[in-house]
Short mmCIF file of C-alpha atoms and ligand atoms in Angstrom, two decimals:
data_model
loop_
_atom_site.label_atom_id
_atom_site.label_comp_id
_atom_site.label_asym_id
_atom_site.label_seq_id
_atom_site.Cartn_x
_atom_site.Cartn_y
_atom_site.Cartn_z
CA UNK A 1 -11.38 -19.18 13.04
CA UNK A 2 -8.24 -20.53 11.36
CA UNK A 3 -4.81 -19.40 12.50
CA UNK A 4 -3.35 -16.06 11.46
CA UNK A 5 0.09 -16.93 10.09
CA UNK A 6 1.70 -13.72 8.96
CA UNK A 7 1.45 -10.38 10.76
CA UNK A 8 2.51 -7.35 8.71
CA UNK A 9 3.20 -3.75 9.65
CA UNK A 10 3.25 -1.32 6.71
CA UNK A 11 4.56 2.25 6.93
CA UNK A 12 1.82 3.71 4.74
CA UNK A 13 -1.70 3.04 3.49
CA UNK A 14 -1.30 2.29 -0.21
CA UNK A 15 1.94 0.38 0.54
CA UNK A 16 -0.09 -1.84 2.85
CA UNK A 17 -2.59 -2.55 0.08
CA UNK A 18 0.26 -3.32 -2.34
CA UNK A 19 1.67 -5.91 0.11
CA UNK A 20 -1.76 -7.39 0.81
CA UNK A 21 -2.39 -7.67 -2.92
CA UNK A 22 0.83 -9.69 -3.42
CA UNK A 23 -0.04 -12.08 -0.60
CA UNK A 24 -3.54 -12.64 -2.01
CA UNK A 25 -2.15 -13.38 -5.47
CA UNK A 26 -0.09 -16.16 -3.90
CA UNK A 27 -3.09 -17.69 -2.17
CA UNK A 28 -3.29 -16.07 1.25
CA UNK A 29 -6.56 -14.64 2.56
CA UNK A 30 -5.69 -11.18 3.80
CA UNK A 31 -7.33 -8.45 5.88
CA UNK A 32 -5.87 -4.94 5.93
CA UNK A 33 -6.56 -2.75 8.93
CA UNK A 34 -6.42 1.03 9.07
CA UNK A 35 -4.16 1.66 12.04
CA UNK A 36 -3.79 -0.74 14.95
CA UNK A 37 -7.11 -2.53 15.54
CA UNK A 38 -8.81 -2.23 18.90
CA UNK A 39 -10.17 -5.78 18.74
CA UNK A 40 -9.43 -9.12 16.99
CA UNK A 41 -10.18 -9.37 13.24
CA UNK A 42 -13.80 -9.53 12.20
CA UNK A 43 -13.16 -12.30 9.66
CA UNK A 44 -10.98 -15.32 8.97
CA UNK A 45 -7.57 -14.65 7.36
CA UNK A 46 -4.10 -16.14 6.85
CA UNK A 47 -2.38 -12.77 7.05
CA UNK A 48 -3.12 -9.31 8.36
CA UNK A 49 -1.55 -6.05 7.22
CA UNK A 50 -1.70 -3.15 9.65
CA UNK A 51 -1.47 0.11 7.72
CA UNK A 52 0.35 2.83 9.64
CA UNK A 53 1.21 6.33 8.43
CA UNK A 54 4.76 6.34 9.74
CA UNK A 55 6.97 6.78 6.68
CA UNK A 56 7.90 10.40 7.21
CA UNK A 57 7.37 10.89 10.94
CA UNK A 58 10.25 11.17 13.47
CA UNK A 59 11.93 7.85 14.30
CA UNK A 60 10.75 7.83 17.91
CA UNK A 61 7.11 8.06 16.88
CA UNK A 62 7.53 5.48 14.12
CA UNK A 63 9.06 3.09 16.65
CA UNK A 64 6.24 3.69 19.10
CA UNK A 65 3.52 3.07 16.50
CA UNK A 66 5.27 0.00 15.10
CA UNK A 67 5.71 -1.54 18.55
CA UNK A 68 2.03 -0.95 19.28
CA UNK A 69 1.18 -2.78 16.05
CA UNK A 70 3.55 -5.60 16.99
CA UNK A 71 1.94 -5.92 20.41
CA UNK A 72 -1.46 -6.42 18.76
CA UNK A 73 0.03 -9.01 16.37
CA UNK A 74 1.57 -10.87 19.32
CA UNK A 75 -1.84 -10.94 21.00
CA UNK A 76 -3.20 -12.61 17.84
CA UNK A 77 -0.33 -15.14 18.06
CA UNK A 78 0.93 -14.61 14.48
CA UNK A 79 3.86 -16.85 13.51
CA UNK A 80 6.04 -14.40 11.63
CA UNK A 81 6.28 -10.60 11.44
CA UNK A 82 6.82 -8.60 8.23
CA UNK A 83 7.81 -4.93 8.31
CA UNK A 84 6.92 -3.37 4.94
CA UNK A 85 8.54 -0.19 3.64
CA UNK A 86 8.58 1.39 0.21
CA UNK A 87 10.28 -0.36 -2.73
CA UNK A 88 12.41 2.78 -3.11
CA UNK A 89 13.40 2.51 0.58
CA UNK A 90 11.85 5.96 1.21
CA UNK A 91 13.09 7.35 4.48
CA UNK A 92 13.86 10.80 5.82
CA UNK A 93 17.48 11.95 6.24
CA UNK A 94 17.22 10.93 9.89
CA UNK A 95 15.85 7.60 8.72
CA UNK A 96 13.23 5.70 10.64
CA UNK A 97 13.50 2.31 8.84
CA UNK A 98 16.63 1.32 10.80
CA UNK A 99 15.29 2.32 14.23
CA UNK A 100 11.98 0.52 13.57
CA UNK A 101 13.83 -2.65 12.47
CA UNK A 102 16.00 -2.65 15.60
CA UNK A 103 13.04 -1.99 17.91
CA UNK A 104 11.03 -4.82 16.33
CA UNK A 105 14.04 -7.17 16.57
CA UNK A 106 14.43 -6.40 20.24
CA UNK A 107 10.72 -6.83 20.96
CA UNK A 108 10.71 -10.13 19.08
CA UNK A 109 13.91 -11.23 20.81
CA UNK A 110 15.66 -11.99 17.54
CA UNK A 111 19.27 -11.40 16.45
CA UNK A 112 18.95 -11.38 12.67
CA UNK A 113 16.73 -10.16 9.86
CA UNK A 114 16.90 -9.29 6.18
CA UNK A 115 16.25 -6.04 4.32
CA UNK A 116 15.08 -6.27 0.71
CA UNK A 117 12.97 -3.60 -1.01
CA UNK A 118 13.15 -5.41 -4.40
CA UNK A 119 9.93 -5.65 -6.44
CA UNK A 120 11.13 -6.74 -9.91
CA UNK A 121 7.60 -6.75 -11.39
CA UNK A 122 7.55 -2.98 -10.79
CA UNK A 123 11.16 -2.44 -11.88
CA UNK A 124 12.72 -2.33 -8.40
CA UNK A 125 15.77 -4.61 -8.26
CA UNK A 126 18.70 -4.91 -5.86
CA UNK A 127 22.13 -5.94 -7.16
CA UNK A 128 25.34 -5.91 -5.08
CA UNK A 129 23.36 -3.98 -2.51
CA UNK A 130 22.50 -1.19 -4.97
CA UNK A 131 18.84 -0.37 -5.58
CA UNK A 132 17.74 0.14 -9.18
CA UNK A 133 14.51 1.78 -10.35
CA UNK A 134 13.98 0.51 -13.86
CA UNK A 135 17.34 0.83 -15.62
CA UNK A 136 18.86 3.48 -13.36
CA UNK A 137 20.20 3.64 -9.84
CA UNK A 138 17.81 4.92 -7.16
CA UNK A 139 19.56 8.29 -6.79
CA UNK A 140 19.32 8.88 -10.57
CA UNK A 141 15.65 7.98 -10.72
CA UNK A 142 14.14 11.25 -9.57
CA UNK A 143 13.93 10.01 -5.99
CA UNK A 144 16.77 12.37 -5.08
CA UNK A 145 14.25 15.20 -5.61
CA UNK A 146 11.36 13.69 -3.65
CA UNK A 147 9.79 16.47 -1.53
CA UNK A 148 9.63 14.44 1.69
CA UNK A 149 12.07 11.55 1.40
CA UNK A 150 14.92 12.43 -0.99
CA UNK A 151 17.12 9.38 -1.62
CA UNK A 152 20.62 10.42 -2.67
CA UNK A 153 22.51 7.15 -2.06
CA UNK A 154 21.64 3.94 -3.91
CA UNK A 155 23.81 1.71 -1.74
CA UNK A 156 21.35 0.13 0.67
CA UNK A 157 24.03 -1.27 2.99
CA UNK A 158 25.33 2.26 3.53
CA UNK A 159 21.86 3.79 3.84
CA UNK A 160 20.67 1.22 6.36
CA UNK A 161 23.96 1.19 8.29
CA UNK A 162 23.60 4.94 8.83
CA UNK A 163 20.22 4.26 10.45
CA UNK A 164 21.21 1.25 12.60
CA UNK A 165 23.52 0.64 15.54
CA UNK A 166 23.87 -3.10 14.74
CA UNK A 167 26.02 -4.31 11.84
CA UNK A 168 24.52 -4.41 8.33
CA UNK A 169 25.76 -7.01 5.82
CA UNK A 170 25.07 -8.05 2.23
CA UNK A 171 23.78 -11.35 0.82
CA UNK A 172 24.67 -10.73 -2.76
CA UNK A 173 23.27 -12.18 -5.93
CA UNK A 174 25.89 -14.93 -6.29
CA UNK A 175 24.62 -16.32 -2.97
CA UNK A 176 20.92 -16.03 -3.86
CA UNK A 177 21.50 -17.62 -7.29
CA UNK A 178 23.21 -20.68 -5.79
CA UNK A 179 19.92 -21.67 -4.24
CA UNK A 180 18.40 -22.50 -0.92
CA UNK A 181 21.03 -24.62 0.90
CA UNK A 182 23.84 -22.20 0.06
CA UNK A 183 21.73 -19.21 1.06
CA UNK A 184 20.82 -20.82 4.38
CA UNK A 185 24.51 -21.52 5.09
CA UNK A 186 25.42 -17.94 4.24
CA UNK A 187 22.75 -16.62 6.60
CA UNK A 188 24.16 -18.86 9.32
CA UNK A 189 27.69 -17.53 8.71
CA UNK A 190 26.48 -13.94 8.84
CA UNK A 191 24.69 -14.53 12.11
CA UNK A 192 27.91 -15.97 13.57
CA UNK A 193 29.80 -12.89 12.41
CA UNK A 194 27.35 -10.71 14.32
CA UNK A 195 25.51 -9.21 11.34
CA UNK A 196 22.08 -7.99 12.49
CA UNK A 197 20.50 -7.16 9.16
CA UNK A 198 21.48 -8.39 5.71
CA UNK A 199 20.55 -6.48 2.59
CA UNK A 200 19.58 -9.16 0.05
CA UNK A 201 19.98 -8.91 -3.72
CA UNK A 202 17.02 -9.87 -5.92
CA UNK A 203 16.57 -9.19 -9.62
CA UNK A 204 13.60 -11.38 -10.51
CA UNK A 205 10.71 -13.37 -9.03
CA UNK A 206 12.82 -16.57 -8.95
CA UNK A 207 15.17 -14.79 -6.53
CA UNK A 208 12.22 -13.70 -4.38
CA UNK A 209 10.91 -17.28 -4.20
CA UNK A 210 14.35 -18.55 -3.06
CA UNK A 211 14.60 -15.76 -0.49
CA UNK A 212 11.12 -16.64 0.76
CA UNK A 213 12.19 -20.22 1.45
CA UNK A 214 15.47 -19.14 3.05
CA UNK A 215 13.78 -16.85 5.58
CA UNK A 216 11.09 -19.31 6.66
CA UNK A 217 12.47 -19.53 10.20
CA UNK A 218 13.18 -15.82 10.76
CA UNK A 219 10.92 -14.18 13.30
CA UNK A 220 11.15 -10.86 11.46
CA UNK A 221 11.33 -10.08 7.76
CA UNK A 222 11.77 -6.51 6.55
CA UNK A 223 11.11 -5.77 2.89
CA UNK A 224 9.11 -4.02 0.21
CA UNK A 225 6.08 -5.91 -1.07
CA UNK A 226 8.10 -8.19 -3.40
CA UNK A 227 9.53 -10.65 -0.84
CA UNK A 228 5.93 -11.44 0.16
CA UNK A 229 5.45 -13.59 -2.95
CA UNK A 230 7.89 -16.16 -1.52
CA UNK A 231 6.23 -16.56 1.89
CA UNK A 232 2.84 -18.30 1.39
CA UNK A 233 4.70 -21.42 0.13
CA UNK A 234 6.28 -21.77 3.61
CA UNK A 235 2.80 -22.29 5.06
CA UNK A 236 1.80 -24.84 2.43
CA UNK A 237 -0.38 -22.22 0.74
CA UNK A 238 -0.52 -22.23 -3.08
CA UNK A 239 -2.02 -19.62 -5.44
CA UNK A 240 -5.79 -20.07 -5.32
CA UNK A 241 -8.56 -17.87 -6.72
CA UNK A 242 -10.59 -18.52 -3.59
CA UNK A 243 -8.16 -16.34 -1.62
CA UNK A 244 -9.45 -13.25 -3.41
CA UNK A 245 -13.14 -14.19 -3.19
CA UNK A 246 -15.30 -11.33 -1.92
CA UNK A 247 -19.04 -11.20 -1.18
CA UNK A 248 -21.23 -10.53 -4.24
CA UNK A 249 -21.14 -6.86 -5.21
CA UNK A 250 -24.45 -5.05 -4.93
CA UNK A 251 -25.68 -1.49 -5.19
CA UNK A 252 -24.87 1.39 -7.50
CA UNK A 253 -21.42 2.14 -8.88
CA UNK A 254 -19.51 5.36 -8.36
CA UNK A 255 -16.04 6.86 -8.72
CA UNK A 256 -14.68 9.66 -6.59
CA UNK A 257 -11.47 11.17 -7.91
CA UNK A 258 -9.26 13.71 -6.12
CA UNK A 259 -6.01 12.66 -7.77
CA UNK A 260 -4.41 15.08 -10.24
CA UNK A 261 -1.71 12.65 -11.36
CA UNK A 262 -1.07 12.06 -15.04
CA UNK A 263 -2.65 8.58 -15.05
CA UNK A 264 -5.79 9.75 -13.24
CA UNK A 265 -6.23 12.72 -15.60
CA UNK A 266 -6.12 10.29 -18.52
CA UNK A 267 -8.60 7.94 -16.79
CA UNK A 268 -11.08 10.76 -16.07
CA UNK A 269 -10.83 12.04 -19.65
CA UNK A 270 -11.29 8.54 -21.05
CA UNK A 271 -14.34 7.90 -18.85
CA UNK A 272 -16.00 11.15 -19.95
CA UNK A 273 -15.12 10.68 -23.63
CA UNK A 274 -16.64 7.22 -23.67
CA UNK A 275 -19.98 8.57 -22.45
CA UNK A 276 -19.62 8.23 -18.67
CA UNK A 277 -21.77 10.53 -16.50
CA UNK A 278 -19.64 12.97 -14.53
CA UNK A 279 -19.88 15.81 -12.02
CA UNK A 280 -16.99 18.27 -11.68
CA UNK A 281 -16.10 19.61 -8.23
CA UNK A 282 -14.60 23.10 -8.51
CA UNK A 283 -12.35 24.06 -5.57
CA UNK A 284 -13.04 27.79 -6.06
CA UNK A 285 -16.80 27.19 -5.68
CA UNK A 286 -16.05 25.26 -2.50
CA UNK A 287 -13.97 28.15 -1.20
CA UNK A 288 -16.90 30.51 -1.87
CA UNK A 289 -19.04 28.32 0.38
CA UNK A 290 -21.34 26.88 -2.32
CA UNK A 291 -23.14 23.70 -1.23
CA UNK A 292 -21.48 21.53 -3.86
CA UNK A 293 -22.28 18.30 -2.02
CA UNK A 294 -26.02 19.03 -2.17
CA UNK A 295 -25.75 19.84 -5.88
CA UNK A 296 -23.79 16.66 -6.52
CA UNK A 297 -26.43 14.57 -4.76
CA UNK A 298 -29.28 16.30 -6.60
CA UNK A 299 -27.49 15.61 -9.91
CA UNK A 300 -26.92 11.95 -8.96
CA UNK A 301 -30.61 11.45 -8.28
CA UNK A 302 -31.41 12.38 -11.91
CA UNK A 303 -28.90 9.89 -13.39
CA UNK A 304 -29.42 6.37 -14.73
CA UNK A 305 -28.98 4.15 -11.62
CA UNK A 306 -27.49 1.31 -13.68
CA UNK A 307 -24.45 3.32 -14.86
CA UNK A 308 -21.41 4.37 -12.84
CA UNK A 309 -21.20 8.03 -11.84
CA UNK A 310 -17.94 9.97 -11.64
CA UNK A 311 -17.36 12.84 -9.18
CA UNK A 312 -14.01 14.52 -9.77
CA UNK A 313 -11.81 17.41 -8.74
CA UNK A 314 -9.09 16.00 -10.98
CA UNK A 315 -7.49 18.76 -13.04
CA UNK A 316 -4.42 19.43 -15.18
CA UNK A 317 -1.31 20.84 -13.42
CA UNK A 318 -1.86 24.46 -14.58
CA UNK A 319 -5.41 24.51 -13.21
CA UNK A 320 -4.28 22.98 -9.92
CA UNK A 321 -1.50 25.55 -9.63
CA UNK A 322 -3.93 28.41 -10.22
CA UNK A 323 -6.24 27.10 -7.49
CA UNK A 324 -3.31 26.58 -5.12
CA UNK A 325 -2.11 30.15 -5.71
CA UNK A 326 -5.52 31.49 -4.71
CA UNK A 327 -6.26 29.18 -1.78
CA UNK A 328 -2.88 27.86 -0.68
CA UNK A 329 -1.72 24.27 -1.28
CA UNK A 330 -2.87 22.86 2.06
CA UNK A 331 -6.25 24.62 2.08
CA UNK A 332 -7.01 23.58 -1.52
CA UNK A 333 -6.15 19.95 -0.70
CA UNK A 334 -8.16 20.07 2.50
CA UNK A 335 -11.42 21.46 1.12
CA UNK A 336 -11.34 19.13 -1.87
CA UNK A 337 -10.67 16.06 0.29
CA UNK A 338 -13.40 17.11 2.74
CA UNK A 339 -15.94 17.56 -0.05
CA UNK A 340 -15.09 14.38 -1.96
CA UNK A 341 -15.15 12.26 1.20
CA UNK A 342 -18.52 13.78 2.15
CA UNK A 343 -19.78 12.92 -1.34
CA UNK A 344 -18.45 9.35 -0.94
CA UNK A 345 -20.24 8.97 2.40
CA UNK A 346 -23.53 10.34 1.04
CA UNK A 347 -23.27 8.08 -2.02
CA UNK A 348 -22.77 4.97 0.11
CA UNK A 349 -25.64 6.04 2.39
CA UNK A 350 -27.75 6.44 -0.73
CA UNK A 351 -27.10 2.94 -2.02
CA UNK A 352 -23.72 2.95 -3.78
CA UNK A 353 -22.17 -0.44 -3.02
CA UNK A 354 -19.20 -0.34 -5.41
CA UNK A 355 -16.90 2.63 -4.97
CA UNK A 356 -13.64 3.46 -6.73
CA UNK A 357 -11.54 6.23 -5.16
CA UNK A 358 -8.62 7.77 -7.05
CA UNK A 359 -5.82 9.41 -5.06
CA UNK A 360 -3.80 8.31 -2.03
CA UNK A 361 -4.78 11.20 0.26
CA UNK A 362 -8.30 11.20 -1.16
CA UNK A 363 -8.57 7.46 -0.37
CA UNK A 364 -7.46 8.11 3.21
CA UNK A 365 -10.10 10.80 3.59
CA UNK A 366 -12.88 8.61 2.11
CA UNK A 367 -11.98 5.58 4.22
CA UNK A 368 -12.08 7.80 7.29
CA UNK A 369 -15.43 9.35 6.34
CA UNK A 370 -16.90 5.89 5.78
CA UNK A 371 -15.50 4.83 9.17
CA UNK A 372 -13.83 1.80 7.58
CA UNK A 373 -11.35 0.11 9.93
CA UNK A 374 -10.77 -3.25 8.18
CA UNK A 375 -10.84 -4.38 4.55
CA UNK A 376 -10.74 -7.86 3.07
CA UNK A 377 -8.47 -7.87 0.02
CA UNK A 378 -9.95 -9.24 -3.20
CA UNK A 379 -8.90 -9.60 -6.85
CA UNK A 380 -6.34 -7.34 -8.48
CA UNK A 381 -7.66 -4.71 -10.88
CA UNK A 382 -4.22 -3.38 -11.84
CA UNK A 383 -0.79 -4.00 -10.26
CA UNK A 384 -0.98 -2.66 -6.71
CA UNK A 385 -4.75 -2.03 -6.78
CA UNK A 386 -7.17 -4.73 -5.61
CA UNK A 387 -10.91 -4.62 -4.98
CA UNK A 388 -11.59 -4.76 -1.24
CA UNK A 389 -14.68 -5.40 0.83
CA UNK A 390 -15.24 -3.41 3.99
CA UNK A 391 -17.80 -2.81 6.66
CA UNK A 392 -19.13 0.69 6.97
CA UNK A 393 -21.93 1.88 9.22
CA UNK A 394 -23.15 3.98 6.26
CA UNK A 395 -23.53 1.08 3.80
CA UNK A 396 -26.78 -0.71 3.08
CA UNK A 397 -26.39 -4.11 4.75
CA UNK A 398 -23.22 -2.55 6.24
CA UNK A 399 -20.92 -3.86 3.45
CA UNK A 400 -19.28 -1.93 0.60
CA UNK A 401 -16.80 -2.82 -2.16
CA UNK A 402 -14.01 -0.27 -2.46
CA UNK A 403 -11.03 0.10 -4.77
CA UNK A 404 -8.44 2.63 -3.63
CA UNK A 405 -6.15 3.71 -6.46
CA UNK A 406 -3.03 5.69 -5.78
CA UNK A 407 -2.51 8.43 -8.35
CA UNK A 408 -0.26 6.96 -11.00
CA UNK A 409 -1.63 3.41 -11.03
CA UNK A 410 -3.91 1.83 -13.62
CA UNK A 411 -4.45 1.96 -17.36
CA UNK A 412 -6.65 4.50 -19.17
CA UNK A 413 -9.82 2.38 -18.88
CA UNK A 414 -9.21 1.64 -15.19
CA UNK A 415 -12.64 2.86 -13.99
CA UNK A 416 -14.77 0.77 -16.36
CA UNK A 417 -12.36 -2.16 -16.15
CA UNK A 418 -12.68 -2.14 -12.35
CA UNK A 419 -16.47 -2.54 -12.45
CA UNK A 420 -16.32 -5.18 -15.18
CA UNK A 421 -13.98 -7.22 -13.03
CA UNK A 422 -16.47 -7.34 -10.16
CA UNK A 423 -19.15 -8.98 -12.30
P1 LIG B 1 -2.33 11.21 -5.78
O1 LIG B 1 -2.40 9.80 -5.30
O2 LIG B 1 -2.50 11.35 -7.25
O3 LIG B 1 -1.13 11.96 -5.23
P2 LIG B 1 -3.90 12.43 -3.70
O4 LIG B 1 -5.35 12.25 -3.39
O5 LIG B 1 -2.93 11.78 -2.76
O6 LIG B 1 -3.64 11.95 -5.18
O7 LIG B 1 -3.51 13.97 -3.71
C1 LIG B 1 -4.16 14.90 -4.52
C2 LIG B 1 -4.39 16.18 -3.70
O8 LIG B 1 -4.79 17.20 -4.57
C3 LIG B 1 -5.50 16.03 -2.68
O9 LIG B 1 -5.16 16.69 -1.48
C4 LIG B 1 -6.68 16.68 -3.35
O10 LIG B 1 -7.62 17.18 -2.42
C5 LIG B 1 -5.99 17.81 -4.09
N1 LIG B 1 -6.76 18.28 -5.27
C6 LIG B 1 -7.57 17.55 -6.04
N2 LIG B 1 -8.07 18.29 -7.03
C7 LIG B 1 -7.56 19.52 -6.90
C8 LIG B 1 -7.70 20.73 -7.63
N3 LIG B 1 -8.48 20.79 -8.73
N4 LIG B 1 -7.03 21.80 -7.22
C9 LIG B 1 -6.24 21.73 -6.13
N5 LIG B 1 -6.06 20.64 -5.40
C10 LIG B 1 -6.72 19.53 -5.77
#
């Protein structure tokens, strides 16, 4: 086994995949784990990303989970630790990003780190410490109305300072633009002044590459997924298609969709309109106790085995609202997730080897039903969505290719494009 260089802790599942995807594109071989693993990695990798579900939980619990992940990384002797949060710095009013950063710093016995959620490719830039989403400031972007993590202040120095006891500083764009030696000197000065965490400006990939070089000797980096593009170079790793190589895909192809986001609705419609075979899962039938899974399997057995099959609960907002009014939001979500994940498991048991899942929560439910604990990250299908290969006790030969798409990702032809890419 070669040495694991970078150990990452991500505060949610699709964020972990996003980070892993960026590392792979820059040449690292990456394994993502679901939660803290109970044993060493099953396969060779340059980096590991541990996916937690800590974004919205109380700070104490987030700290505890993150320290547990760090302990496992230390046991694997990783060289550098990366704490990944959302590129919109999503945190609750009580804020657990700051407490997690300080706990990781203490456990790693380090006095200084950076904080940089910038991901210019996806429109997230930081300038003078202010976070922009596209052309507007974070608090004007709709994030102020987020149901779980409303962000009402775009000044990251202020936001992070409110969450930390140690001093927060700013490495602004004039510093980053002057290049590596100047940036290193500025970091040194900040450390001497007692700054514990510096928010770093970045408006494009060139900035991220400079930042990557400047933080090569930090024990801890905290960032969105963008800063990751500047790190593989520190280990002498260059972009290389081999990094995303996965075993040959085998078996039937299927899509399970529980996302009702705008992009997914368009993808489902496009798939059906272009002749794709599909099976609709109706939440009200589920609530009545109909055996929809058995019907779905019976339908699948009559279909052409060489074409992908789509199973979907995806619906337009009015239809979803009507279902939620009858069943309640949580119950509707729960029965749909339970059914779709059961369908996914039965499909894989029945010989599906290439599975696309649409929806963040739906993906979580399917991964759990398939008892997947580790995934090797492969080629990118769309920004933020790679193909992965995972072991599952339900898969023929125990291996399955999965693509987990969070709701609003991917173009209209995402489903067919995904399968084309594998072959
Ligand atoms: P996204 O990534 O688009 O947010 P998720 O899978 O995270 O997708 O969330 C979608 C939620 O909506 C899931 O809990 C899913 O079970 C639920 N759901 C899917 N279809 C329907 C439907 N027709 N009616 C009500 N709820 C639904």
